Amino acid sequence: MEWTVPDIPWDDPERHWLGLEKEIRAKGEFQQYKRVRITPVDYLGVKAADWEFIRCAAARRST
């Protein structure tokens, strides 16, 4: 699970996540990325959005 809280609020959090998703896909940053949903929500009276997705984490070698 990852949790992100921006330093400044976005006017349209859902649109922001959609834009970031497009950028991540174009760069190929998340292996086997699959969106579950991006949903606008209200959090403590502030516009927000939940971005739920699945991806494979990069393998890490322990030494």
PDB file of N, CA and C in Angstrom:
ATOM      1  N   MET A   1       0.848  -1.165   0.000  1.00  0.00           N
ATOM      2  CA  MET A   1       0.000   0.000   0.000  1.00  0.00           C
ATOM      3  C   MET A   1       0.891   1.224   0.000  1.00  0.00           C
ATOM      4  N   GLU A   2       0.489   2.179  -0.790  1.00  0.00           N
ATOM      5  CA  GLU A   2       1.173   3.474  -0.840  1.00  0.00           C
ATOM      6  C   GLU A   2       0.169   4.558  -0.510  1.00  0.00           C
ATOM      7  N   TRP A   3       0.633   5.605   0.128  1.00  0.00           N
ATOM      8  CA  TRP A   3      -0.223   6.715   0.516  1.00  0.00           C
ATOM      9  C   TRP A   3       0.474   7.994   0.114  1.00  0.00           C
ATOM     10  N   THR A   4      -0.201   8.846  -0.616  1.00  0.00           N
ATOM     11  CA  THR A   4       0.389  10.099  -1.073  1.00  0.00           C
ATOM     12  C   THR A   4      -0.495  11.254  -0.640  1.00  0.00           C
ATOM     13  N   VAL A   5       0.123  12.243  -0.046  1.00  0.00           N
ATOM     14  CA  VAL A   5      -0.571  13.464   0.339  1.00  0.00           C
ATOM     15  C   VAL A   5       0.205  14.621  -0.279  1.00  0.00           C
ATOM     16  N   PRO A   6      -0.421  15.389  -1.160  1.00  0.00           N
ATOM     17  CA  PRO A   6       0.305  16.483  -1.817  1.00  0.00           C
ATOM     18  C   PRO A   6       0.587  17.630  -0.858  1.00  0.00           C
ATOM     19  N   ASP A   7       1.661  18.364  -1.159  1.00  0.00           N
ATOM     20  CA  ASP A   7       1.998  19.555  -0.379  1.00  0.00           C
ATOM     21  C   ASP A   7       0.962  20.654  -0.579  1.00  0.00           C
ATOM     22  N   ILE A   8       0.402  20.713  -1.789  1.00  0.00           N
ATOM     23  CA  ILE A   8      -0.638  21.692  -2.089  1.00  0.00           C
ATOM     24  C   ILE A   8      -1.836  20.940  -2.673  1.00  0.00           C
ATOM     25  N   PRO A   9      -3.039  21.359  -2.381  1.00  0.00           N
ATOM     26  CA  PRO A   9      -4.215  20.668  -2.930  1.00  0.00           C
ATOM     27  C   PRO A   9      -4.372  20.955  -4.422  1.00  0.00           C
ATOM     28  N   TRP A  10      -4.857  19.983  -5.159  1.00  0.00           N
ATOM     29  CA  TRP A  10      -5.134  20.147  -6.587  1.00  0.00           C
ATOM     30  C   TRP A  10      -6.576  20.573  -6.757  1.00  0.00           C
ATOM     31  N   ASP A  11      -6.843  21.353  -7.789  1.00  0.00           N
ATOM     32  CA  ASP A  11      -8.218  21.764  -8.075  1.00  0.00           C
ATOM     33  C   ASP A  11      -9.100  20.565  -8.400  1.00  0.00           C
ATOM     34  N   ASP A  12      -8.526  19.594  -9.122  1.00  0.00           N
ATOM     35  CA  ASP A  12      -9.267  18.404  -9.532  1.00  0.00           C
ATOM     36  C   ASP A  12      -8.381  17.175  -9.308  1.00  0.00           C
ATOM     37  N   PRO A  13      -8.393  16.603  -8.104  1.00  0.00           N
ATOM     38  CA  PRO A  13      -7.519  15.472  -7.789  1.00  0.00           C
ATOM     39  C   PRO A  13      -7.694  14.277  -8.726  1.00  0.00           C
ATOM     40  N   GLU A  14      -8.927  14.002  -9.143  1.00  0.00           N
ATOM     41  CA  GLU A  14      -9.150  12.876 -10.057  1.00  0.00           C
ATOM     42  C   GLU A  14      -8.424  13.122 -11.381  1.00  0.00           C
ATOM     43  N   ARG A  15      -8.553  14.307 -11.921  1.00  0.00           N
ATOM     44  CA  ARG A  15      -7.882  14.652 -13.177  1.00  0.00           C
ATOM     45  C   ARG A  15      -6.359  14.591 -13.007  1.00  0.00           C
ATOM     46  N   HIS A  16      -5.875  15.003 -11.851  1.00  0.00           N
ATOM     47  CA  HIS A  16      -4.432  14.938 -11.585  1.00  0.00           C
ATOM     48  C   HIS A  16      -3.940  13.492 -11.636  1.00  0.00           C
ATOM     49  N   TRP A  17      -4.639  12.583 -10.955  1.00  0.00           N
ATOM     50  CA  TRP A  17      -4.237  11.171 -10.966  1.00  0.00           C
ATOM     51  C   TRP A  17      -4.300  10.603 -12.375  1.00  0.00           C
ATOM     52  N   LEU A  18      -5.322  10.954 -13.145  1.00  0.00           N
ATOM     53  CA  LEU A  18      -5.423  10.467 -14.515  1.00  0.00           C
ATOM     54  C   LEU A  18      -4.228  10.940 -15.353  1.00  0.00           C
ATOM     55  N   GLY A  19      -3.819  12.177 -15.153  1.00  0.00           N
ATOM     56  CA  GLY A  19      -2.645  12.707 -15.855  1.00  0.00           C
ATOM     57  C   GLY A  19      -1.368  12.007 -15.432  1.00  0.00           C
ATOM     58  N   LEU A  20      -1.227  11.759 -14.139  1.00  0.00           N
ATOM     59  CA  LEU A  20      -0.044  11.073 -13.632  1.00  0.00           C
ATOM     60  C   LEU A  20      -0.020   9.634 -14.130  1.00  0.00           C
ATOM     61  N   GLU A  21      -1.173   8.998 -14.177  1.00  0.00           N
ATOM     62  CA  GLU A  21      -1.260   7.627 -14.689  1.00  0.00           C
ATOM     63  C   GLU A  21      -0.774   7.580 -16.139  1.00  0.00           C
ATOM     64  N   LYS A  22      -1.200   8.532 -16.946  1.00  0.00           N
ATOM     65  CA  LYS A  22      -0.785   8.591 -18.347  1.00  0.00           C
ATOM     66  C   LYS A  22       0.736   8.735 -18.457  1.00  0.00           C
ATOM     67  N   GLU A  23       1.313   9.580 -17.611  1.00  0.00           N
ATOM     68  CA  GLU A  23       2.761   9.794 -17.597  1.00  0.00           C
ATOM     69  C   GLU A  23       3.506   8.520 -17.190  1.00  0.00           C
ATOM     70  N   ILE A  24       3.018   7.841 -16.157  1.00  0.00           N
ATOM     71  CA  ILE A  24       3.644   6.608 -15.678  1.00  0.00           C
ATOM     72  C   ILE A  24       3.601   5.532 -16.754  1.00  0.00           C
ATOM     73  N   ARG A  25       2.469   5.419 -17.433  1.00  0.00           N
ATOM     74  CA  ARG A  25       2.343   4.427 -18.517  1.00  0.00           C
ATOM     75  C   ARG A  25       3.310   4.748 -19.658  1.00  0.00           C
ATOM     76  N   ALA A  26       3.398   6.023 -20.037  1.00  0.00           N
ATOM     77  CA  ALA A  26       4.273   6.426 -21.135  1.00  0.00           C
ATOM     78  C   ALA A  26       5.744   6.134 -20.816  1.00  0.00           C
ATOM     79  N   LYS A  27       6.130   6.306 -19.560  1.00  0.00           N
ATOM     80  CA  LYS A  27       7.515   6.063 -19.150  1.00  0.00           C
ATOM     81  C   LYS A  27       7.780   4.599 -18.815  1.00  0.00           C
ATOM     82  N   GLY A  28       6.722   3.805 -18.704  1.00  0.00           N
ATOM     83  CA  GLY A  28       6.888   2.395 -18.350  1.00  0.00           C
ATOM     84  C   GLY A  28       7.428   2.199 -16.941  1.00  0.00           C
ATOM     85  N   GLU A  29       7.045   3.086 -16.031  1.00  0.00           N
ATOM     86  CA  GLU A  29       7.613   3.069 -14.676  1.00  0.00           C
ATOM     87  C   GLU A  29       7.077   1.951 -13.785  1.00  0.00           C
ATOM     88  N   PHE A  30       5.852   1.544 -13.957  1.00  0.00           N
ATOM     89  CA  PHE A  30       5.286   0.484 -13.115  1.00  0.00           C
ATOM     90  C   PHE A  30       5.147  -0.781 -13.948  1.00  0.00           C
ATOM     91  N   GLN A  31       5.846  -1.827 -13.551  1.00  0.00           N
ATOM     92  CA  GLN A  31       5.754  -3.087 -14.271  1.00  0.00           C
ATOM     93  C   GLN A  31       4.365  -3.691 -14.082  1.00  0.00           C
ATOM     94  N   GLN A  32       3.784  -4.139 -15.150  1.00  0.00           N
ATOM     95  CA  GLN A  32       2.481  -4.803 -15.146  1.00  0.00           C
ATOM     96  C   GLN A  32       1.405  -3.988 -14.416  1.00  0.00           C
ATOM     97  N   TYR A  33       1.415  -2.679 -14.664  1.00  0.00           N
ATOM     98  CA  TYR A  33       0.433  -1.776 -14.048  1.00  0.00           C
ATOM     99  C   TYR A  33      -0.977  -2.102 -14.533  1.00  0.00           C
ATOM    100  N   LYS A  34      -1.917  -2.107 -13.602  1.00  0.00           N
ATOM    101  CA  LYS A  34      -3.332  -2.257 -13.939  1.00  0.00           C
ATOM    102  C   LYS A  34      -4.157  -1.388 -12.993  1.00  0.00           C
ATOM    103  N   ARG A  35      -4.922  -0.475 -13.577  1.00  0.00           N
ATOM    104  CA  ARG A  35      -5.776   0.371 -12.751  1.00  0.00           C
ATOM    105  C   ARG A  35      -6.978  -0.435 -12.259  1.00  0.00           C
ATOM    106  N   VAL A  36      -7.260  -0.293 -10.972  1.00  0.00           N
ATOM    107  CA  VAL A  36      -8.489  -0.839 -10.406  1.00  0.00           C
ATOM    108  C   VAL A  36      -9.558   0.240 -10.508  1.00  0.00           C
ATOM    109  N   ARG A  37      -9.223   1.444 -10.026  1.00  0.00           N
ATOM    110  CA  ARG A  37     -10.154   2.572 -10.146  1.00  0.00           C
ATOM    111  C   ARG A  37      -9.479   3.864  -9.709  1.00  0.00           C
ATOM    112  N   ILE A  38     -10.004   4.966 -10.191  1.00  0.00           N
ATOM    113  CA  ILE A  38      -9.679   6.309  -9.709  1.00  0.00           C
ATOM    114  C   ILE A  38     -11.026   6.940  -9.390  1.00  0.00           C
ATOM    115  N   THR A  39     -11.234   7.245  -8.119  1.00  0.00           N
ATOM    116  CA  THR A  39     -12.544   7.684  -7.653  1.00  0.00           C
ATOM    117  C   THR A  39     -12.448   9.006  -6.903  1.00  0.00           C
ATOM    118  N   PRO A  40     -13.244  10.008  -7.295  1.00  0.00           N
ATOM    119  CA  PRO A  40     -13.266  11.245  -6.521  1.00  0.00           C
ATOM    120  C   PRO A  40     -13.916  10.991  -5.163  1.00  0.00           C
ATOM    121  N   VAL A  41     -13.333  11.562  -4.126  1.00  0.00           N
ATOM    122  CA  VAL A  41     -13.856  11.428  -2.766  1.00  0.00           C
ATOM    123  C   VAL A  41     -13.737  12.772  -2.060  1.00  0.00           C
ATOM    124  N   ASP A  42     -14.396  12.859  -0.933  1.00  0.00           N
ATOM    125  CA  ASP A  42     -14.292  14.029  -0.067  1.00  0.00           C
ATOM    126  C   ASP A  42     -13.588  13.574   1.208  1.00  0.00           C
ATOM    127  N   TYR A  43     -12.485  14.216   1.554  1.00  0.00           N
ATOM    128  CA  TYR A  43     -11.740  13.849   2.752  1.00  0.00           C
ATOM    129  C   TYR A  43     -11.668  15.048   3.685  1.00  0.00           C
ATOM    130  N   LEU A  44     -12.358  14.963   4.792  1.00  0.00           N
ATOM    131  CA  LEU A  44     -12.390  16.051   5.784  1.00  0.00           C
ATOM    132  C   LEU A  44     -12.768  17.387   5.140  1.00  0.00           C
ATOM    133  N   GLY A  45     -13.739  17.330   4.228  1.00  0.00           N
ATOM    134  CA  GLY A  45     -14.221  18.552   3.595  1.00  0.00           C
ATOM    135  C   GLY A  45     -13.352  19.058   2.457  1.00  0.00           C
ATOM    136  N   VAL A  46     -12.355  18.270   2.056  1.00  0.00           N
ATOM    137  CA  VAL A  46     -11.438  18.672   0.985  1.00  0.00           C
ATOM    138  C   VAL A  46     -11.610  17.706  -0.183  1.00  0.00           C
ATOM    139  N   LYS A  47     -11.608  18.259  -1.424  1.00  0.00           N
ATOM    140  CA  LYS A  47     -11.673  17.385  -2.597  1.00  0.00           C
ATOM    141  C   LYS A  47     -10.434  16.504  -2.632  1.00  0.00           C
ATOM    142  N   ALA A  48     -10.645  15.209  -2.896  1.00  0.00           N
ATOM    143  CA  ALA A  48      -9.548  14.254  -2.974  1.00  0.00           C
ATOM    144  C   ALA A  48      -9.927  13.186  -3.987  1.00  0.00           C
ATOM    145  N   ALA A  49      -9.030  12.240  -4.201  1.00  0.00           N
ATOM    146  CA  ALA A  49      -9.327  11.118  -5.095  1.00  0.00           C
ATOM    147  C   ALA A  49      -8.531   9.903  -4.640  1.00  0.00           C
ATOM    148  N   ASP A  50      -9.182   8.762  -4.674  1.00  0.00           N
ATOM    149  CA  ASP A  50      -8.518   7.494  -4.390  1.00  0.00           C
ATOM    150  C   ASP A  50      -8.084   6.881  -5.714  1.00  0.00           C
ATOM    151  N   TRP A  51      -6.813   6.470  -5.767  1.00  0.00           N
ATOM    152  CA  TRP A  51      -6.279   5.812  -6.953  1.00  0.00           C
ATOM    153  C   TRP A  51      -5.850   4.429  -6.511  1.00  0.00           C
ATOM    154  N   GLU A  52      -6.568   3.452  -6.948  1.00  0.00           N
ATOM    155  CA  GLU A  52      -6.284   2.073  -6.573  1.00  0.00           C
ATOM    156  C   GLU A  52      -5.754   1.342  -7.806  1.00  0.00           C
ATOM    157  N   PHE A  53      -4.584   0.697  -7.639  1.00  0.00           N
ATOM    158  CA  PHE A  53      -3.985   0.000  -8.768  1.00  0.00           C
ATOM    159  C   PHE A  53      -3.144  -1.166  -8.282  1.00  0.00           C
ATOM    160  N   ILE A  54      -2.790  -2.005  -9.235  1.00  0.00           N
ATOM    161  CA  ILE A  54      -1.939  -3.169  -8.973  1.00  0.00           C
ATOM    162  C   ILE A  54      -0.706  -3.028  -9.847  1.00  0.00           C
ATOM    163  N   ARG A  55       0.446  -3.378  -9.304  1.00  0.00           N
ATOM    164  CA  ARG A  55       1.683  -3.391 -10.087  1.00  0.00           C
ATOM    165  C   ARG A  55       2.638  -4.395  -9.465  1.00  0.00           C
ATOM    166  N   CYS A  56       3.610  -4.783 -10.229  1.00  0.00           N
ATOM    167  CA  CYS A  56       4.650  -5.664  -9.698  1.00  0.00           C
ATOM    168  C   CYS A  56       5.799  -4.793  -9.222  1.00  0.00           C
ATOM    169  N   ALA A  57       6.236  -5.029  -8.025  1.00  0.00           N
ATOM    170  CA  ALA A  57       7.382  -4.299  -7.494  1.00  0.00           C
ATOM    171  C   ALA A  57       8.648  -4.862  -8.119  1.00  0.00           C
ATOM    172  N   ALA A  58       9.637  -4.014  -8.288  1.00  0.00           N
ATOM    173  CA  ALA A  58      10.911  -4.470  -8.835  1.00  0.00           C
ATOM    174  C   ALA A  58      11.554  -5.446  -7.846  1.00  0.00           C
ATOM    175  N   ALA A  59      12.157  -6.475  -8.379  1.00  0.00           N
ATOM    176  CA  ALA A  59      12.823  -7.460  -7.528  1.00  0.00           C
ATOM    177  C   ALA A  59      14.024  -6.843  -6.843  1.00  0.00           C
ATOM    178  N   ARG A  60      14.223  -7.183  -5.599  1.00  0.00           N
ATOM    179  CA  ARG A  60      15.361  -6.676  -4.832  1.00  0.00           C
ATOM    180  C   ARG A  60      16.222  -7.864  -4.392  1.00  0.00           C
ATOM    181  N   ARG A  61      17.500  -7.684  -4.502  1.00  0.00           N
ATOM    182  CA  ARG A  61      18.423  -8.722  -4.065  1.00  0.00           C
ATOM    183  C   ARG A  61      18.958  -8.363  -2.695  1.00  0.00           C
ATOM    184  N   SER A  62      18.968  -9.322  -1.825  1.00  0.00           N
ATOM    185  CA  SER A  62      19.593  -9.079  -0.524  1.00  0.00           C
ATOM    186  C   SER A  62      21.028  -9.578  -0.594  1.00  0.00           C
ATOM    187  N   THR A  63      21.902  -8.865   0.076  1.00  0.00           N
ATOM    188  CA  THR A  63      23.314  -9.257   0.048  1.00  0.00           C
ATOM    189  C   THR A  63      23.790  -9.697   1.402  1.00  0.00           C
TER     190      THR A  63
END
